[in-house]
Amino acid sequence: GRCPDMTGAFEVTTASTFELANDCTVVEEPVYDTIDWPYGQDVQDAVAPGTWGEDMSGLDQAADGTVFAVNNDDGEIFEMTGGDGDLYTIAQSWVPTYPNGTGQPDAEGISVAGDGAILLSTERDNTASNVSRPSVLRVELGADGASTTTHEWNLTALTGPLGANAGIEAIEWISDADATSLGIVDGTGAAYDPASYGAHLGGIVAFAVEATGDLHLAVLEEDGGMTLLQTTRPGPAVSVVMGLDWRAGGNLLWALCDEAC
């Protein structure tokens, strides 16, 4: 709207004022505590250039130190070896499907659950790429490239309608032990109690929606149910969350934006 009303330059107004004067109230932006990047400024390749093509979309480290990565386009999951000064190389890989054995999940994020299974955050089935399908998949990795997708939690009821390529972008598993020791609460303010739920991956999950910038904390039950605990939005400084990482045993959930920030 024009601020001052009808005469000034176009600015973002505070609220919708249909058939009334524009609301040109100045809104004070929140002040965020920031710290300098605590690490060095040198950037070095960890993986040989050209290994991935252009679609590697997520990384996570298992409790035993194994690094897993996922390719965006076909959902291919890679296990990495190396590091400690050497370049990582691909040890083996798996191409998952949906639980019925069909489809090509558009995987955006990856997290290793406490039992070693892989959780993928996905936006759509690339065999029907114009249709949104915001889901979390649980994938068990087998020998010789074989994998079994045991669960799909379709989160459309939570996210509402989304663009086909604007769904669940990032995911991170957090153990029940961490969730309870930190006193995580649900939407009513009650403390999270793992015993109140059925089998649920031994923890809770954080996941982010590209279209909205919302970050959700939820219990994914193995019978297919989902219980939302909390929703937040990091704020204008981090308008889109494209990656998540949890420091196990701590109290820090890292959220990464992309070029939008």
Backbone as numpy.savetxt, mean C-alpha at the origin, in Angstrom:
# Nx Ny Nz CAx CAy CAz Cx Cy Cz
-12.80 29.83 -7.08 -13.63 31.03 -7.08 -12.77 32.27 -7.08
-13.37 33.41 -7.50 -12.61 34.66 -7.48 -12.57 35.21 -6.06
-11.39 35.59 -5.63 -11.20 36.16 -4.30 -10.36 37.43 -4.40
-10.94 38.60 -3.98 -12.28 38.78 -3.40 -13.39 38.36 -4.37
-14.54 38.06 -3.82 -15.65 37.53 -4.59 -15.95 38.38 -5.81
-16.01 37.73 -6.97 -16.39 38.32 -8.26 -15.32 39.20 -8.89
-14.29 39.60 -8.12 -13.36 40.59 -8.67 -11.91 40.12 -8.69
-11.51 39.26 -7.77 -10.10 38.90 -7.64 -9.69 37.76 -8.55
-8.48 37.30 -8.33 -7.96 36.18 -9.10 -8.61 34.88 -8.63
-8.60 33.88 -9.47 -9.15 32.58 -9.09 -8.25 31.92 -8.05
-8.86 31.48 -6.95 -8.14 30.79 -5.88 -8.99 29.62 -5.39
-8.37 28.75 -4.63 -9.11 27.65 -4.01 -9.90 28.22 -2.84
-11.21 28.10 -2.89 -12.04 28.62 -1.81 -12.18 27.59 -0.71
-12.65 28.05 0.45 -12.69 27.20 1.63 -13.79 26.16 1.58
-14.93 26.52 0.96 -16.07 25.61 0.93 -16.95 25.95 -0.25
-17.82 25.02 -0.59 -18.80 25.27 -1.64 -19.87 26.22 -1.11
-20.19 27.29 -1.88 -21.20 28.28 -1.44 -22.13 28.57 -2.60
-22.90 27.58 -3.00 -23.78 27.70 -4.15 -24.73 28.88 -3.99
-24.73 29.79 -4.99 -25.59 30.98 -5.06 -25.32 31.98 -3.94
-24.21 31.81 -3.22 -23.81 32.77 -2.20 -22.43 33.31 -2.55
-21.98 34.30 -1.80 -20.64 34.84 -2.03 -19.59 33.77 -1.80
-18.50 33.84 -2.56 -17.41 32.89 -2.38 -16.82 33.01 -0.98
-16.47 31.88 -0.41 -15.83 31.86 0.90 -14.33 31.97 0.71
-13.79 33.18 0.90 -12.37 33.44 0.66 -11.56 33.47 1.95
-12.09 32.83 2.99 -11.37 32.78 4.25 -10.01 32.13 4.05
-8.99 32.71 4.62 -7.65 32.14 4.53 -7.54 30.98 5.52
-7.18 29.82 5.01 -7.04 28.64 5.85 -5.56 28.44 6.15
-5.24 28.38 7.43 -3.85 28.15 7.82 -3.51 26.68 7.61
-2.50 26.45 6.79 -2.06 25.08 6.56 -1.36 24.54 7.81
-1.55 23.26 8.10 -0.89 22.70 9.28 0.63 22.72 9.12
1.30 22.82 10.23 2.76 22.83 10.23 3.24 21.43 10.58
4.14 20.89 9.75 4.64 19.54 9.95 6.07 19.58 10.47
6.35 18.77 11.47 7.72 18.61 11.92 8.49 17.82 10.86
9.64 18.30 10.48 10.45 17.61 9.48 11.86 17.45 10.00
12.55 16.46 9.49 13.96 16.29 9.79 14.70 16.08 8.47
15.96 16.38 8.47 16.77 16.14 7.28 16.85 14.65 7.00
17.01 14.31 5.73 17.22 12.92 5.34 18.42 12.39 6.10
18.22 11.31 6.90 19.28 10.91 7.84 20.40 10.09 7.23
20.33 9.83 5.92 21.32 8.96 5.30 22.17 9.74 4.31
23.11 9.09 3.69 23.97 9.75 2.73 23.22 10.15 1.47
23.85 10.99 0.67 23.23 11.49 -0.54 23.63 10.70 -1.79
24.59 9.79 -1.67 25.02 9.00 -2.82 23.98 7.93 -3.13
23.68 7.76 -4.39 22.73 6.74 -4.85 23.49 5.73 -5.70
23.36 4.47 -5.36 24.04 3.41 -6.10 23.04 2.33 -6.47
23.31 1.66 -7.57 22.45 0.56 -7.98 22.55 -0.59 -6.99
21.40 -1.12 -6.57 21.37 -2.33 -5.76 21.12 -3.56 -6.62
20.51 -3.33 -7.78 20.18 -4.40 -8.71 20.76 -4.01 -10.07
21.30 -4.98 -10.78 21.92 -4.68 -12.06 20.94 -3.94 -12.99
21.38 -2.84 -13.62 20.50 -2.10 -14.53 19.95 -3.02 -15.61
18.66 -2.81 -15.95 18.02 -3.62 -16.98 17.39 -4.90 -16.47
17.57 -5.21 -15.17 17.02 -6.46 -14.62 15.50 -6.50 -14.73
14.87 -5.35 -14.45 13.43 -5.34 -14.25 12.60 -4.97 -15.48
13.22 -4.37 -16.50 12.38 -3.66 -17.45 11.93 -2.36 -16.81
10.67 -2.01 -16.97 10.21 -0.72 -16.47 9.10 -0.82 -15.43
8.75 -2.01 -14.98 7.53 -2.14 -14.19 7.72 -2.71 -12.79
8.94 -2.76 -12.28 9.10 -3.23 -10.90 8.43 -2.24 -9.97
7.53 -2.72 -9.10 6.63 -1.81 -8.40 6.72 -1.86 -6.89
7.27 -2.93 -6.31 7.28 -3.02 -4.85 8.41 -3.88 -4.34
8.86 -3.58 -3.13 9.92 -4.35 -2.45 9.51 -4.63 -1.01
9.93 -5.77 -0.48 9.77 -6.01 0.95 10.81 -7.02 1.38
11.15 -6.97 2.67 12.15 -7.86 3.24 11.49 -8.76 4.27
11.67 -10.06 4.11 11.13 -11.02 5.05 11.92 -10.99 6.35
11.38 -11.62 7.39 12.04 -11.62 8.70 13.43 -12.24 8.64
13.64 -13.17 7.70 14.96 -13.81 7.59 15.92 -13.04 6.71
15.51 -11.87 6.24 16.37 -11.02 5.43 16.20 -11.18 3.93
15.43 -12.18 3.49 15.19 -12.36 2.06 14.43 -11.17 1.49
14.88 -10.69 0.34 14.23 -9.56 -0.32 13.33 -10.08 -1.43
12.08 -9.59 -1.44 11.14 -9.93 -2.49 10.72 -8.66 -3.24
10.49 -8.80 -4.52 10.04 -7.68 -5.35 8.89 -8.16 -6.21
8.08 -7.22 -6.69 6.96 -7.59 -7.56 6.91 -6.68 -8.77
6.62 -7.30 -9.91 6.48 -6.57 -11.16 5.04 -6.10 -11.32
4.88 -4.88 -11.77 3.56 -4.26 -11.85 2.65 -4.90 -12.88
3.15 -5.18 -14.05 2.27 -5.51 -15.16 1.67 -6.91 -15.06
2.50 -7.91 -14.76 1.98 -9.27 -14.71 2.00 -9.86 -13.30
2.34 -9.04 -12.30 2.32 -9.51 -10.92 3.43 -10.47 -10.57
4.46 -10.58 -11.41 5.53 -11.55 -11.15 6.28 -11.20 -9.87
6.45 -12.20 -9.01 7.13 -12.05 -7.72 8.55 -12.59 -7.86
9.53 -11.81 -7.42 10.93 -12.20 -7.52 11.53 -12.38 -6.13
12.31 -13.43 -5.95 13.14 -13.59 -4.76 14.57 -13.20 -5.13
15.18 -12.35 -4.28 16.49 -11.80 -4.58 17.56 -12.41 -3.67
18.76 -12.55 -4.21 19.91 -12.94 -3.40 21.03 -11.94 -3.62
21.96 -11.89 -2.68 23.07 -10.95 -2.80 22.98 -9.86 -1.77
23.41 -8.67 -2.13 23.45 -7.55 -1.20 24.75 -7.53 -0.43
24.80 -6.77 0.66 26.01 -6.63 1.46 27.20 -6.19 0.61
26.97 -5.19 -0.22 28.04 -4.67 -1.06 28.00 -5.18 -2.48
27.33 -6.29 -2.73 27.20 -6.83 -4.08 25.83 -6.49 -4.63
25.71 -6.52 -5.95 24.40 -6.31 -6.56 23.49 -7.51 -6.27
22.22 -7.23 -6.03 21.24 -8.30 -5.89 20.99 -8.94 -7.26
20.72 -10.24 -7.23 20.34 -10.95 -8.44 19.07 -11.74 -8.17
18.39 -12.15 -9.22 17.13 -12.88 -9.09 17.43 -14.36 -8.87
16.92 -14.90 -7.75 17.11 -16.32 -7.45 16.02 -17.17 -8.12
14.77 -16.72 -8.03 13.66 -17.42 -8.66 12.47 -16.47 -8.71
11.45 -16.86 -9.46 10.27 -16.00 -9.57 9.02 -16.83 -9.76
7.88 -16.18 -9.51 6.56 -16.80 -9.60 5.60 -15.82 -10.25
4.67 -16.30 -11.07 3.64 -15.46 -11.68 2.29 -15.91 -11.12
1.72 -15.16 -10.18 0.47 -15.59 -9.54 -0.75 -15.28 -10.40
-1.84 -15.92 -10.05 -3.15 -15.64 -10.64 -4.10 -15.25 -9.51
-5.38 -15.15 -9.82 -6.40 -15.02 -8.78 -6.70 -16.42 -8.22
-7.43 -16.53 -7.10 -7.63 -17.84 -6.47 -8.23 -18.91 -7.38
-8.99 -18.51 -8.39 -9.59 -19.51 -9.28 -8.62 -19.97 -10.37
-7.38 -19.48 -10.33 -6.38 -19.93 -11.30 -6.33 -19.15 -12.58
-7.14 -18.09 -12.68 -7.16 -17.29 -13.90 -6.74 -15.86 -13.59
-6.59 -15.08 -14.66 -6.34 -13.65 -14.51 -4.87 -13.29 -14.42
-4.63 -11.99 -14.49 -3.28 -11.42 -14.45 -3.31 -10.23 -13.50
-3.09 -10.45 -12.20 -3.20 -9.36 -11.23 -2.21 -8.23 -11.53
-2.72 -7.02 -11.49 -1.90 -5.81 -11.65 -1.35 -5.45 -10.28
-0.23 -6.05 -9.91 0.30 -5.91 -8.55 1.08 -4.61 -8.41
0.78 -3.87 -7.35 1.44 -2.59 -7.10 2.36 -2.65 -5.88
1.94 -3.33 -4.82 2.74 -3.41 -3.60 2.86 -4.84 -3.13
3.88 -5.08 -2.30 4.14 -6.43 -1.80 4.55 -6.36 -0.34
4.10 -7.34 0.45 4.51 -7.45 1.84 4.57 -8.92 2.20
5.54 -9.28 3.05 5.68 -10.66 3.50 5.03 -10.79 4.86
4.03 -11.66 4.96 3.35 -11.88 6.23 4.20 -12.74 7.15
3.77 -12.86 8.40 4.55 -13.58 9.39 4.75 -15.06 9.08
3.83 -15.65 8.32 3.95 -17.07 7.98 4.73 -17.28 6.69
5.28 -16.21 6.11 6.06 -16.31 4.89 5.27 -16.15 3.62
3.93 -16.13 3.71 3.12 -15.91 2.53 3.27 -14.47 2.05
3.03 -14.27 0.77 3.13 -12.95 0.14 1.76 -12.30 0.08
1.69 -11.02 0.46 0.49 -10.23 0.28 0.75 -9.23 -0.84
-0.14 -9.18 -1.81 -0.03 -8.25 -2.93 -1.19 -7.27 -2.89
-0.90 -5.99 -3.08 -1.96 -5.00 -3.29 -2.12 -4.82 -4.79
-3.35 -4.95 -5.27 -3.59 -4.96 -6.71 -4.69 -3.95 -7.08
-4.64 -3.50 -8.32 -5.61 -2.51 -8.80 -6.66 -3.08 -9.73
-6.27 -4.10 -10.52 -7.19 -4.63 -11.53 -6.64 -5.95 -12.04
-7.45 -6.64 -12.79 -7.03 -7.81 -13.54 -6.63 -7.30 -14.93
-5.37 -7.46 -15.29 -4.90 -6.90 -16.56 -5.47 -7.60 -17.78
-6.19 -8.70 -17.60 -6.92 -9.28 -18.73 -8.24 -8.56 -18.96
-8.62 -7.68 -18.02 -9.79 -6.80 -18.17 -9.37 -5.43 -17.63
-8.41 -4.81 -18.30 -7.67 -3.69 -17.72 -8.46 -2.40 -17.59
-9.66 -2.34 -18.16 -10.48 -1.13 -18.02 -11.47 -1.21 -16.87
-11.35 -2.27 -16.04 -12.28 -2.48 -14.93 -11.50 -2.46 -13.61
-11.94 -1.63 -12.67 -11.29 -1.57 -11.36 -11.56 -2.86 -10.58
-10.52 -3.34 -9.88 -10.66 -4.51 -9.00 -9.66 -4.36 -7.85
-9.95 -3.43 -6.92 -9.01 -3.15 -5.83 -9.00 -4.29 -4.82
-7.93 -5.05 -4.79 -7.90 -6.27 -3.98 -6.55 -6.46 -3.30
-6.59 -7.25 -2.23 -5.38 -7.81 -1.62 -5.40 -9.31 -1.87
-4.27 -9.84 -2.35 -4.14 -11.27 -2.60 -3.13 -11.88 -1.63
-3.40 -13.09 -1.16 -2.43 -13.86 -0.39 -1.91 -14.98 -1.27
-0.59 -15.05 -1.43 0.03 -15.99 -2.36 1.04 -16.84 -1.61
0.94 -18.15 -1.75 1.92 -19.08 -1.21 2.88 -19.46 -2.33
4.19 -19.36 -2.05 5.21 -19.63 -3.05 5.68 -21.07 -2.93
5.68 -21.78 -4.06 6.12 -23.17 -4.07 7.41 -23.34 -4.84
7.75 -24.59 -5.10 8.98 -24.90 -5.83 8.76 -24.76 -7.33
9.88 -24.52 -8.04 9.88 -24.50 -9.51 8.89 -23.50 -10.09
8.75 -22.35 -9.44 7.91 -21.29 -9.99 6.43 -21.48 -9.78
6.03 -22.52 -9.03 4.60 -22.74 -8.79 4.15 -21.91 -7.60
2.96 -21.35 -7.71 2.39 -20.56 -6.61 0.90 -20.85 -6.51
0.37 -20.59 -5.31 -1.06 -20.78 -5.07 -1.61 -19.52 -4.42
-2.57 -18.89 -5.05 -3.24 -17.73 -4.47 -4.42 -18.25 -3.67
-4.30 -18.14 -2.35 -5.31 -18.76 -1.47 -6.48 -17.85 -1.18
-6.27 -16.51 -1.22 -7.32 -15.57 -0.83 -7.30 -14.33 -1.72
-8.48 -13.79 -1.94 -8.63 -12.43 -2.48 -9.61 -11.67 -1.60
-9.17 -10.52 -1.09 -10.07 -9.60 -0.40 -10.35 -8.45 -1.35
-11.54 -8.44 -1.96 -11.93 -7.35 -2.85 -12.46 -6.20 -1.97
-11.82 -5.03 -2.07 -12.09 -3.93 -1.15 -12.95 -2.83 -1.77
-13.69 -3.16 -2.81 -14.53 -2.16 -3.48 -15.53 -1.53 -2.52
-16.09 -2.33 -1.61 -17.07 -1.79 -0.66 -16.46 -0.71 0.22
-15.16 -0.83 0.49 -14.48 0.18 1.30 -14.08 1.40 0.47
-13.52 1.16 -0.70 -12.96 2.27 -1.49 -14.01 3.04 -2.28
-15.13 2.38 -2.62 -16.07 2.99 -3.53 -15.55 2.89 -4.96
-16.28 3.46 -5.93 -15.85 3.38 -7.33 -14.50 4.05 -7.53
-13.64 3.41 -8.29 -12.30 3.93 -8.56 -11.99 3.80 -10.05
-11.05 4.60 -10.51 -10.51 4.39 -11.83 -9.81 3.05 -11.90
-9.75 2.46 -13.09 -9.20 1.12 -13.23 -7.75 1.02 -12.77
-7.01 2.13 -12.88 -5.60 2.11 -12.51 -5.33 3.02 -11.32
-6.27 3.06 -10.37 -6.13 3.98 -9.23 -6.55 3.31 -7.93
-6.24 2.03 -7.80 -6.72 1.26 -6.66 -5.73 1.13 -5.53
-5.56 -0.11 -5.01 -4.73 -0.36 -3.84 -3.26 -0.34 -4.27
-2.57 0.71 -3.88 -1.22 0.95 -4.40 -0.12 0.35 -3.52
-0.30 0.35 -2.21 0.77 -0.08 -1.31 0.17 -0.90 -0.18
1.00 -1.79 0.40 0.52 -2.65 1.48 1.68 -2.98 2.41
1.37 -3.15 3.69 2.37 -3.57 4.66 1.70 -4.35 5.78
2.27 -5.53 6.08 1.78 -6.38 7.17 2.42 -5.95 8.47
1.61 -5.90 9.56 2.08 -5.54 10.90 1.63 -6.64 11.85
2.55 -7.20 12.61 2.22 -8.35 13.45 1.24 -7.99 14.56
0.50 -8.99 15.03 -0.39 -8.79 16.18 0.40 -8.32 17.40
1.61 -8.85 17.56 2.44 -8.46 18.71 2.72 -6.96 18.69
3.09 -6.43 17.52 3.33 -4.99 17.41 2.03 -4.21 17.61
0.95 -4.67 16.99 -0.31 -3.95 17.05 -0.83 -3.84 18.48
-0.67 -4.90 19.26 -1.17 -4.87 20.63 -0.23 -4.10 21.55
1.09 -4.26 21.38 2.02 -3.54 22.25 1.95 -2.03 22.03
1.57 -1.61 20.85 1.45 -0.19 20.56 0.09 0.37 20.97
-0.84 -0.51 21.32 -2.15 -0.03 21.74 -2.99 0.50 20.59
-2.85 -0.07 19.41 -3.66 0.34 18.27 -5.14 0.17 18.61
-5.96 1.14 18.22 -7.38 1.11 18.53 -8.20 1.04 17.25
-9.47 0.68 17.40 -10.37 0.66 16.26 -11.15 1.97 16.19
-12.12 2.03 15.30 -12.86 3.26 15.10 -13.67 3.72 16.29
-13.94 2.81 17.24 -14.69 3.18 18.44 -13.78 3.62 19.58
-12.47 3.49 19.37 -11.52 3.81 20.44 -11.16 2.63 21.30
-11.73 1.46 21.00 -11.41 0.25 21.77 -10.06 -0.30 21.32
-9.28 -0.83 22.25 -7.97 -1.39 21.94 -8.11 -2.61 21.05
-7.21 -2.74 20.10 -7.21 -3.90 19.21 -6.91 -5.16 20.01
-7.77 -6.16 19.87 -7.62 -7.43 20.56 -7.65 -8.54 19.52
-6.51 -9.16 19.21 -6.49 -10.20 18.18 -7.48 -11.33 18.46
-7.75 -11.61 19.73 -8.65 -12.71 20.06 -10.09 -12.44 19.66
-10.41 -11.19 19.34 -11.77 -10.83 18.95 -12.07 -11.21 17.50
-11.07 -11.68 16.79 -11.23 -11.97 15.37 -10.90 -13.44 15.12
-11.40 -13.94 14.00 -11.00 -15.26 13.58 -9.58 -15.24 13.05
-9.17 -16.35 12.43 -7.82 -16.40 11.85 -7.64 -15.22 10.89
-6.52 -14.49 11.03 -6.38 -13.23 10.29 -4.93 -12.91 9.95
-4.19 -13.90 9.48 -2.82 -13.71 8.98 -1.82 -13.40 10.08
-2.21 -13.52 11.33 -1.29 -13.24 12.42 -0.96 -11.78 12.61
-1.77 -10.93 12.02 -1.50 -9.49 12.13 -2.55 -8.68 11.41
-2.29 -7.38 11.31 -3.16 -6.47 10.58 -2.40 -5.95 9.37
-3.10 -5.28 8.47 -2.44 -4.74 7.28 -2.74 -3.25 7.16
-1.75 -2.53 6.68 -1.93 -1.14 6.26 -1.92 -1.15 4.74
-2.85 -0.42 4.13 -2.83 -0.32 2.67 -3.31 1.06 2.25
-2.83 1.50 1.11 -3.10 2.85 0.63 -3.82 2.81 -0.71
-4.74 3.77 -0.91 -5.54 3.85 -2.13 -5.03 5.03 -2.95
-4.60 4.75 -4.16 -4.01 5.79 -5.00 -4.99 6.93 -5.29
-6.23 6.60 -5.61 -7.18 7.62 -6.05 -7.51 8.63 -4.97
-7.55 8.19 -3.73 -8.02 9.04 -2.64 -6.91 9.56 -1.74
-5.76 8.90 -1.74 -4.70 9.24 -0.79 -4.95 8.69 0.60
-6.04 7.91 0.77 -6.37 7.36 2.09 -5.45 6.20 2.44
-5.11 6.13 3.72 -4.33 5.04 4.28 -5.21 4.32 5.29
-5.45 3.03 5.06 -6.35 2.24 5.90 -5.57 1.21 6.71
-6.06 0.93 7.91 -5.54 -0.12 8.77 -6.69 -1.09 8.99
-6.49 -2.37 8.68 -7.61 -3.31 8.70 -7.16 -4.70 9.11
-8.14 -5.48 9.54 -7.96 -6.91 9.80 -8.54 -7.67 8.62
-7.73 -8.49 7.96 -8.19 -9.32 6.86 -8.36 -10.74 7.40
-9.60 -11.16 7.55 -9.86 -12.48 8.12 -9.81 -13.55 7.03
-9.34 -14.71 7.42 -9.10 -15.76 6.44 -10.38 -16.39 5.91
-11.54 -16.04 6.50 -12.81 -16.47 5.93 -13.31 -15.51 4.86
-12.50 -14.51 4.53 -12.85 -13.54 3.49 -13.36 -12.22 4.01
-13.61 -12.11 5.31 -14.11 -10.87 5.88 -13.02 -9.84 6.08
-13.43 -8.58 6.25 -12.52 -7.49 6.48 -13.11 -6.56 7.53
-12.33 -6.18 8.53 -12.76 -5.23 9.55 -11.83 -4.02 9.50
-12.40 -2.86 9.25 -11.61 -1.63 9.19 -11.37 -1.12 10.60
-10.12 -0.84 10.93 -9.76 -0.31 12.24 -9.62 1.21 12.21
-8.88 1.72 11.25 -8.62 3.16 11.18 -8.45 3.58 9.74
-8.74 4.86 9.48 -8.44 5.48 8.19 -7.83 6.84 8.46
-6.79 7.15 7.73 -6.19 8.47 7.86 -5.72 8.92 6.48
-5.37 10.18 6.39 -4.79 10.72 5.17 -3.54 11.50 5.58
-2.37 11.11 5.08 -1.15 11.76 5.54 -1.17 13.27 5.43
-1.94 13.82 4.47 -2.03 15.27 4.39 -1.45 15.82 3.11
-1.55 17.13 2.92 -1.14 17.73 1.65 0.33 17.52 1.33
1.17 17.31 2.33 2.59 17.10 2.05 2.84 15.74 1.39
1.94 14.78 1.64 2.04 13.45 1.02 0.66 13.13 0.46
0.39 13.66 -0.72 -0.96 13.57 -1.27 -1.29 12.18 -1.81
-0.27 11.40 -2.17 -0.47 10.06 -2.70 0.55 9.15 -2.04
0.10 7.99 -1.57 1.01 7.01 -0.96 1.22 5.88 -1.96
2.46 5.72 -2.39 2.79 4.69 -3.39 3.59 3.53 -2.80
4.07 3.68 -1.57 4.82 2.61 -0.93 4.71 2.72 0.58
4.75 1.59 1.28 4.68 1.55 2.74 5.76 0.63 3.28
6.29 0.96 4.43 7.22 0.06 5.10 7.11 0.24 6.60
7.07 -0.88 7.31 6.92 -0.89 8.76 8.22 -1.36 9.38
8.66 -0.66 10.41 9.84 -1.08 11.15 9.39 -2.04 12.25
9.61 -3.33 12.05 9.13 -4.35 12.98 9.68 -4.10 14.37
8.79 -4.21 15.37 9.18 -4.01 16.75 9.29 -2.55 17.14
8.96 -1.67 16.23 9.08 -0.24 16.51 7.74 0.46 16.48
7.75 1.71 16.06 6.52 2.49 16.00 6.61 3.50 14.87
7.07 3.02 13.71 7.21 3.89 12.56 6.65 3.21 11.32
5.66 3.82 10.70 5.17 3.36 9.41 5.62 4.41 8.38
6.50 4.01 7.50 7.00 4.92 6.46 6.06 4.91 5.27
5.72 6.09 4.77 4.86 6.22 3.59 5.62 7.02 2.54
5.65 6.51 1.34 6.41 7.12 0.25 5.47 7.65 -0.82
5.68 8.90 -1.20 4.95 9.46 -2.34 5.79 9.20 -3.61
5.27 9.63 -4.76 6.07 9.54 -5.99 6.25 10.95 -6.54
6.32 11.07 -7.86 6.58 12.40 -8.43 5.45 13.39 -8.18
4.30 12.90 -7.72 3.20 13.81 -7.35 3.60 14.72 -6.20
4.58 14.30 -5.40 5.08 15.10 -4.29 6.43 15.72 -4.58
